[in-house]
Short mmCIF file of C-alpha atoms in Angstrom, two decimals:
data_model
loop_
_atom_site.label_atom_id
_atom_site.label_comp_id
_atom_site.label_asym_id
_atom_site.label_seq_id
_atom_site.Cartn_x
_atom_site.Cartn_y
_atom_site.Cartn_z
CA UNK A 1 -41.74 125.07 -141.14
CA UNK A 2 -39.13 124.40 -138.55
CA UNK A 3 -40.20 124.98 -135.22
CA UNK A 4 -37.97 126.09 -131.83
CA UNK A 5 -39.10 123.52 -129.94
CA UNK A 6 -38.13 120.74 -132.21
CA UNK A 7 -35.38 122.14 -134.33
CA UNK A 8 -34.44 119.11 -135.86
CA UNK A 9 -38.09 117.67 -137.12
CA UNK A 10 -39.99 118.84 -139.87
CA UNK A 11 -43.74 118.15 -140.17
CA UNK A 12 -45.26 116.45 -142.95
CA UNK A 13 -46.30 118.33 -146.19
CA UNK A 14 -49.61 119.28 -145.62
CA UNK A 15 -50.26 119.41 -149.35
CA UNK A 16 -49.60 115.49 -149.66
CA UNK A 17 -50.82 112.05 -147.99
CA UNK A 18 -48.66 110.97 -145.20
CA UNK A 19 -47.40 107.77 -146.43
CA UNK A 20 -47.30 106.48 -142.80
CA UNK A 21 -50.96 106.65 -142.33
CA UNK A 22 -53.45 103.95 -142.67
CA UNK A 23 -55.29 104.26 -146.41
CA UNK A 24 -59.50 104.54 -146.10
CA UNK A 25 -59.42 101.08 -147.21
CA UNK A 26 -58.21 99.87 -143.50
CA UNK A 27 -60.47 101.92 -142.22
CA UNK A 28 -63.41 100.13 -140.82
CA UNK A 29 -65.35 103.53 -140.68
CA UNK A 30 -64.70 103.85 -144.73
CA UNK A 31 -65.92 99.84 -145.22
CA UNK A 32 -69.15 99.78 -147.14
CA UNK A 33 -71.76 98.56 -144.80
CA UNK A 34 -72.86 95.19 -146.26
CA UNK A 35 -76.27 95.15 -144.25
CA UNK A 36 -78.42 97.89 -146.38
CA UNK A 37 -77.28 97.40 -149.86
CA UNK A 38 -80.29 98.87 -150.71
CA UNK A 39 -81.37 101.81 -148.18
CA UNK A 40 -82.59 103.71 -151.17
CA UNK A 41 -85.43 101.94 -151.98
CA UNK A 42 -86.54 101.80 -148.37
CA UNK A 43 -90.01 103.72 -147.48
CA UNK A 44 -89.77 106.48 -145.42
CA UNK A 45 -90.57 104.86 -142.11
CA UNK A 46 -88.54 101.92 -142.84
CA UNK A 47 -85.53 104.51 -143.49
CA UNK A 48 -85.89 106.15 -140.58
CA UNK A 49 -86.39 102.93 -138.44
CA UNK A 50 -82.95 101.70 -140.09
CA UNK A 51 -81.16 105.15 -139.38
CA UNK A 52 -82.47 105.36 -135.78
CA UNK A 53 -81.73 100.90 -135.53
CA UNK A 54 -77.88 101.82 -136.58
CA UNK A 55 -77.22 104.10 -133.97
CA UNK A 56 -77.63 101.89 -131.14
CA UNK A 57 -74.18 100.42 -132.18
CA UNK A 58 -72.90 103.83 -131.10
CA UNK A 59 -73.98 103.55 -127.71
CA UNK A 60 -72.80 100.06 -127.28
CA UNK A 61 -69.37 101.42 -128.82
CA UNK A 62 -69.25 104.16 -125.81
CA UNK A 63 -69.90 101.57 -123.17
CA UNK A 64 -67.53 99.18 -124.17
CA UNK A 65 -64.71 102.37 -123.83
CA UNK A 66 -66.18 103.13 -120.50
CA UNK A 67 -62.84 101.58 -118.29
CA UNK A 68 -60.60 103.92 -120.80
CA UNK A 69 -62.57 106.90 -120.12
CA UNK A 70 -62.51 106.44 -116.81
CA UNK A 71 -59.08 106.02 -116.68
CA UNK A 72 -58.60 108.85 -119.05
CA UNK A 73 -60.79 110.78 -116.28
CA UNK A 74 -57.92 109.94 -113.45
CA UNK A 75 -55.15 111.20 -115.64
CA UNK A 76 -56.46 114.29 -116.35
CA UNK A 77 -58.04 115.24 -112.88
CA UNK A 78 -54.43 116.30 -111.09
CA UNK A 79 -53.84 118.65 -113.62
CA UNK A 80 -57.27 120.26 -113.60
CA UNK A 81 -57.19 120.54 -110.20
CA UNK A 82 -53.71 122.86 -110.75
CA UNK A 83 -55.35 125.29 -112.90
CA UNK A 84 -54.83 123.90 -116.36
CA UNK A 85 -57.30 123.85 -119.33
CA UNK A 86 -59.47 121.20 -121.57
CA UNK A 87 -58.25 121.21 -124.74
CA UNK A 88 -59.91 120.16 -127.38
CA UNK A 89 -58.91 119.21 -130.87
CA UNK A 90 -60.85 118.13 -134.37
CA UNK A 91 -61.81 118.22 -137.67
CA UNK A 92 -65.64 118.53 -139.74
CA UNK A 93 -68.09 117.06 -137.22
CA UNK A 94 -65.66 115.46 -134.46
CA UNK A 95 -64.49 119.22 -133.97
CA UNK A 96 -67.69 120.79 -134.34
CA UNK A 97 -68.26 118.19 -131.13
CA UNK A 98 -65.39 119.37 -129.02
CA UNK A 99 -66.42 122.94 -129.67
CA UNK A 100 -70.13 121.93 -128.46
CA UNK A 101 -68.91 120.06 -125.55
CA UNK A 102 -66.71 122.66 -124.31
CA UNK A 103 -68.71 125.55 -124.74
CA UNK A 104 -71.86 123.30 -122.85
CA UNK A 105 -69.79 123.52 -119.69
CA UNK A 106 -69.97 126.88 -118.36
CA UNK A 107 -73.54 127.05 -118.20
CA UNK A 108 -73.51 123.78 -116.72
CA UNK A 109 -70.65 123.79 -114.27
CA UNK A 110 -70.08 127.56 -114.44
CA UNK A 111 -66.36 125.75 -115.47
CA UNK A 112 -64.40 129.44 -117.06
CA UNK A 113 -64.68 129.83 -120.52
CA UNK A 114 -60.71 130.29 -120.28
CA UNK A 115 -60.39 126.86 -119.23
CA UNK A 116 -62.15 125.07 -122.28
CA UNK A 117 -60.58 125.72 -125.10
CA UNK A 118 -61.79 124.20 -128.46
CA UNK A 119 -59.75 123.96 -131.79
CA UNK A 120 -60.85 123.47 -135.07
CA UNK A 121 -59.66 122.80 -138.25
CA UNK A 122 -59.91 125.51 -140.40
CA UNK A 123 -60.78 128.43 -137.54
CA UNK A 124 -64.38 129.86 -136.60
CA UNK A 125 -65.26 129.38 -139.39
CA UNK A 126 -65.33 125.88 -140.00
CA UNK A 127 -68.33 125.22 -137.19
CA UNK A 128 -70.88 126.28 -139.67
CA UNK A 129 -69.18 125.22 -143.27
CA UNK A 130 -66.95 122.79 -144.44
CA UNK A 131 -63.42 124.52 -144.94
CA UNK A 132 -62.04 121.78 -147.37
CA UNK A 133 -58.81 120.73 -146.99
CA UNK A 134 -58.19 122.10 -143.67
CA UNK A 135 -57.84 118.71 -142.09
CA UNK A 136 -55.10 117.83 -144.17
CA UNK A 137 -52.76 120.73 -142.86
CA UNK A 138 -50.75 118.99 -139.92
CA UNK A 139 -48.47 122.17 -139.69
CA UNK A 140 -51.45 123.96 -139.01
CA UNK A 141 -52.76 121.65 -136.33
CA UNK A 142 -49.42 121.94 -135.00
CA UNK A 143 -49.33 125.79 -135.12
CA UNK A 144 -53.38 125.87 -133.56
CA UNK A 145 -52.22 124.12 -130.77
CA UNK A 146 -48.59 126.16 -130.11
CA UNK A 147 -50.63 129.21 -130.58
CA UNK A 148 -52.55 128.74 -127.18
CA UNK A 149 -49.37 128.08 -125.19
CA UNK A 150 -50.18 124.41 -124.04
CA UNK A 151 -48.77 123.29 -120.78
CA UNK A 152 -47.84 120.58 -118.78
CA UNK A 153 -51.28 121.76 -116.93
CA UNK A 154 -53.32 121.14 -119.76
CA UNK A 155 -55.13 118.36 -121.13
CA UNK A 156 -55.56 117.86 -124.99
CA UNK A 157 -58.78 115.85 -125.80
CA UNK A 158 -57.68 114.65 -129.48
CA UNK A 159 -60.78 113.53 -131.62
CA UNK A 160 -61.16 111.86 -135.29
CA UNK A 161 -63.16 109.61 -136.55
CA UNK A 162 -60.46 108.11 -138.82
CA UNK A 163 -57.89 108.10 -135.86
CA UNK A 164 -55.63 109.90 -139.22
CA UNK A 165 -56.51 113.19 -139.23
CA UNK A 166 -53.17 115.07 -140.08
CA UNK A 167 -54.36 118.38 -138.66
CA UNK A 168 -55.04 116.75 -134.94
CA UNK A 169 -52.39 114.78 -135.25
CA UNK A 170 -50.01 118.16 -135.68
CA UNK A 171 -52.11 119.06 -132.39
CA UNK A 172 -51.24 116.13 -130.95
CA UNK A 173 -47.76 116.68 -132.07
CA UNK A 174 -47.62 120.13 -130.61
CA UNK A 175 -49.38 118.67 -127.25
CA UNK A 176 -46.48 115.75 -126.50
CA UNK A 177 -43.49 118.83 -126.76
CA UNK A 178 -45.07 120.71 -124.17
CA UNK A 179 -45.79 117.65 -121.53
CA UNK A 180 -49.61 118.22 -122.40
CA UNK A 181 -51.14 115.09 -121.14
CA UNK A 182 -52.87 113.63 -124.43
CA UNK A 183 -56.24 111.88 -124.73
CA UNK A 184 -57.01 110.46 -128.21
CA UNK A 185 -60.83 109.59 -129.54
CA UNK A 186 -61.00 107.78 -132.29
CA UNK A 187 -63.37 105.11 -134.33
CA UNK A 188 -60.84 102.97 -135.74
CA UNK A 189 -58.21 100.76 -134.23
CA UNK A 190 -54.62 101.06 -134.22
CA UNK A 191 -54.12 104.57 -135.40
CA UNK A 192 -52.37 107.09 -134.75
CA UNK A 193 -54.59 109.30 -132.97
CA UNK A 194 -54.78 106.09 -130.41
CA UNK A 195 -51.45 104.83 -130.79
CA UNK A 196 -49.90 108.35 -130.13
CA UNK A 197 -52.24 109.33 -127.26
CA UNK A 198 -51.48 108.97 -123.28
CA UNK A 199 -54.95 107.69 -123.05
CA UNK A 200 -56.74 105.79 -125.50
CA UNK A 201 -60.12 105.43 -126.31
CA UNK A 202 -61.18 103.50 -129.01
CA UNK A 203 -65.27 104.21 -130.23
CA UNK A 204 -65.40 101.17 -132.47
CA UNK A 205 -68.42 101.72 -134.60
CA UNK A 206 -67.46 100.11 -137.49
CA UNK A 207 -68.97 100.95 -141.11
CA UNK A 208 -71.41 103.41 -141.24
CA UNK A 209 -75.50 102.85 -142.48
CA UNK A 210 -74.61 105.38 -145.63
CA UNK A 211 -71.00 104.22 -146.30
CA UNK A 212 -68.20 106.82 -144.88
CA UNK A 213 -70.58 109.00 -143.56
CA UNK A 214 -68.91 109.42 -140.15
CA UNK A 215 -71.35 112.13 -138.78
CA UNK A 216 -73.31 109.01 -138.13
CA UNK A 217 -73.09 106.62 -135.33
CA UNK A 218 -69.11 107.73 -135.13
CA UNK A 219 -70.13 111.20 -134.15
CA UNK A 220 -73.01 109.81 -131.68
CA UNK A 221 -70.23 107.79 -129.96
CA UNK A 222 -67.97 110.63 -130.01
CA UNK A 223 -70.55 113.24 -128.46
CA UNK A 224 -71.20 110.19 -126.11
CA UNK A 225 -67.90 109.79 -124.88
CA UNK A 226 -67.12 113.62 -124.89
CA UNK A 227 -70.28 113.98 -122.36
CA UNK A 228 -69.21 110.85 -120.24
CA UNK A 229 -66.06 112.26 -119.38
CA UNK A 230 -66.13 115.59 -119.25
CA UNK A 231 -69.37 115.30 -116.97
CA UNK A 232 -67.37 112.95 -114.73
CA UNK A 233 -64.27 115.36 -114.50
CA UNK A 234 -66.96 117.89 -113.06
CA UNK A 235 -68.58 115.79 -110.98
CA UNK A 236 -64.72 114.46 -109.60
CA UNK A 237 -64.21 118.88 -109.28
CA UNK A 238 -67.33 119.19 -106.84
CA UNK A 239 -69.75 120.63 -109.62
CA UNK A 240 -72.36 118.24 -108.65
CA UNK A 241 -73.53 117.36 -105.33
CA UNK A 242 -75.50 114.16 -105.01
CA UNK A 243 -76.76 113.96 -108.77
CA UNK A 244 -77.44 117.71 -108.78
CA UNK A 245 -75.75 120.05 -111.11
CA UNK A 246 -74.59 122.56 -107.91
CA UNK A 247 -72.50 124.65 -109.85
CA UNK A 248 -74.81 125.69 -112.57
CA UNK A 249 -74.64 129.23 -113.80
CA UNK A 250 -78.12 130.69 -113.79
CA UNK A 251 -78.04 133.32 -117.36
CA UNK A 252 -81.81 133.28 -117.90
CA UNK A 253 -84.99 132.83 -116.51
CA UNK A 254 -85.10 128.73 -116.96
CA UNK A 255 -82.15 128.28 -115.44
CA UNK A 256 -82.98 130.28 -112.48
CA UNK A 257 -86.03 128.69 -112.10
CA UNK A 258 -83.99 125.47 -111.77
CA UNK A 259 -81.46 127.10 -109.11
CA UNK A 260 -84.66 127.85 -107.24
CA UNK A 261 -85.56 123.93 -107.50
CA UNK A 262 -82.08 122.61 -106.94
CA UNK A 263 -81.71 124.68 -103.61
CA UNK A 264 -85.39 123.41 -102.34
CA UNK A 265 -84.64 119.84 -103.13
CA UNK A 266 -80.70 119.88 -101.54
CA UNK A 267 -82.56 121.05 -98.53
CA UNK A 268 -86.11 120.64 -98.37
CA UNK A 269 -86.66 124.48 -97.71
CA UNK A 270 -89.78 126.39 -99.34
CA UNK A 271 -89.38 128.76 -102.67
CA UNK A 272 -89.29 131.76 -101.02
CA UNK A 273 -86.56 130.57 -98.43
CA UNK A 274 -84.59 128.97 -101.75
CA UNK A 275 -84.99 132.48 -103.26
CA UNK A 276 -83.60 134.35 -100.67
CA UNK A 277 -80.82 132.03 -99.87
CA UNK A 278 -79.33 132.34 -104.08
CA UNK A 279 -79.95 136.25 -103.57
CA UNK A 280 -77.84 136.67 -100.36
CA UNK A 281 -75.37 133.64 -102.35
CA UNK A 282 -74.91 136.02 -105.20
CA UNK A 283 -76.64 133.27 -107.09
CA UNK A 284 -74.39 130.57 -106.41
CA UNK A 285 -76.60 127.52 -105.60
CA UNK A 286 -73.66 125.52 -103.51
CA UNK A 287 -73.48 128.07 -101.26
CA UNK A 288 -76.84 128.92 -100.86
CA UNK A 289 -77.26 124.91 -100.16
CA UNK A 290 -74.36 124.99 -97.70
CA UNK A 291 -75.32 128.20 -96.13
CA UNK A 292 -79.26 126.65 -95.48
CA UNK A 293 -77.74 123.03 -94.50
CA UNK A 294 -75.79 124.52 -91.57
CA UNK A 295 -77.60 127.52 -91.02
CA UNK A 296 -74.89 129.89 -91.51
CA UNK A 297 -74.47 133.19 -93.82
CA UNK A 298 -73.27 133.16 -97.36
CA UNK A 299 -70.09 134.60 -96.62
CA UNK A 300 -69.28 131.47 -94.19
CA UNK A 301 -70.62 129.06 -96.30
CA UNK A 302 -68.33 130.18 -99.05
CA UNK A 303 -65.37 130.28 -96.96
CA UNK A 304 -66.02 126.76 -96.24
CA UNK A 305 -66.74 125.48 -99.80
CA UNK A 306 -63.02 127.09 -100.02
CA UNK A 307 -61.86 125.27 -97.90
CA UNK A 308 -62.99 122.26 -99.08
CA UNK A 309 -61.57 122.70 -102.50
CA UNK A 310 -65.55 123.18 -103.71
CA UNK A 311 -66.41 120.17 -102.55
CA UNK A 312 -69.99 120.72 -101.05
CA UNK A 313 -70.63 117.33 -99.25
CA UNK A 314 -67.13 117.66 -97.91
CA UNK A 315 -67.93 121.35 -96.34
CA UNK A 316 -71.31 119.83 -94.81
CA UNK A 317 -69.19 117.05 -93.40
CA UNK A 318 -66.81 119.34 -91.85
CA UNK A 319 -69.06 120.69 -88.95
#
């Protein structure tokens, strides 16, 4: 397939290797993990003791990556701030991540639905089955990524285990032709999902407990990282005031209850003033917070969480 944008370059057959990408055998995520040789004859406890004693490499993985998420955070704030979209791209389990992560964030941060956009190899379907051989189709990746008209706005979030998944990196691909700023998750040094990225972030978790089993400690550090910084992006967007989740959207009867709780604690008023205050807010718990804080209507308070871009410590600093 020859595409407009990029007349002159074809993608790589998606029915063979690329020959430019690293074999499994560089792969430290592929490496047979030397310190269990024999995890099958474990008892039970011991075996789940040795599962649970592997994953703490994951988290150690996600802190060492915390400067590049961070700065991975700065890049992509401008253009959030302008109205463009999360992105996300995978394959097997480090899509099935990106479509968890972005579909956790408008009950969360009431962020639009519009705005996080999760692909994944092989379609819908592929978050409950495997689709085999979806990964492999970098046209496809390519196309998935085209076909939700990616700007320079947007912000691609680019995640594989392998760092050589040919379907992201058509995504990826897709992403760089349309000034889509690109961050890149990956396990494994060097490749091309890091290499080709804007922002790097390298999750190195090295061999797995049950050999190539990436759905392991990989995907822990990956649903690690994926929290760290799209949490931080909404707290740096004035979805959180203070360490409270101000922007929540309230859908059922738990999460009211915890509208009710944030709104008492954020101002120290009684339940039945809380109440009130989310009713007259429409339910919005930042401006029923403002709107107590200063003792001022809804309406108001709104009008000054506008005007401070949503930022709900700015608006009670403005007085």
């Amino acid at each position: 397939m020859t595409h407009p944008t990029n007349p002159d370059a074809r993608l790589p057959n998606p029915g063979l290797p690329d020959p430019h990408l690293p074999g499994p055998a560089s792969l430290r995520t592929e490496a047979v993990n030397a310190a269990h040789p024999d995890l099958d004859q474990l008892g039970t406890a011991d075996l789940v003791q040795a599962l649970l004693d592997d994953q703490r490499h994951a988290v150690d993985a996600a802190r060492r990556a915390g400067p590049a998420l961070g700065s991975a955070a700065d890049a992509a704030l401008p253009r959030l701030r302008r109205g463009g979209r999360l992105l996300y791209a995978g394959a097997g389990t480090s899509g099935r991540l990106g479509v968890l992560d972005a579909t956790e964030l408008t009950p969360t941060f009431s962020w639009p639905p519009a705005r996080a956009v999760p692909l994944i190899a092989g379609g819908e379907r592929a978050i409950r089955e495997a689709v085999e051989g979806a990964e492999d189709d970098r046209e496809d990746g390519y196309a998935a990524l085209r076909g939700v008209g990616a700007g320079p706005d947007d912000v691609l979030i680019a995640v594989a285990a392998s760092g050589t998944t040919p379907w992201v990196l058509g995504a990826m691909q897709a992403a760089r032709e349309s000034g889509t700023l690109v961050i890149g998750l990956a396990n494994n040094a060097g490749t091309p999902v890091l290499t080709g990225a804007d922002c790097a972030v390298l999750l190195d978790t090295g061999p797995e407990i049950i050999s190539g089993s990436t759905r392991l400690k990989a995907g822990t550090a990956q649903k690690i990282a994926l929290n760290a910084l799209s949490s931080a992006l909404m707290v740096r967007l004035g979805k959180v005031y203070g360490n409270l989740m101000v922007d929540l959207k309230a859908t059922n009867a738990k999460l009211e209850a915890r509208a009710v709780r944030l709104v008492q604690h954020a101002t120290g008023c009684e339940e039945p003033r809380a109440r009130a205050a989310l009713v007259e807010a429409g339910g919005q718990v930042k401006t029923a917070i403002v709107a107590l804080r200063l003792g001022i209507p809804a309406d108001e308070a709104r009008a000054r969480l506008d005007a401070a871009g949503g930022q709900a410590r700015a608006a009670l600093d403005a007085r």
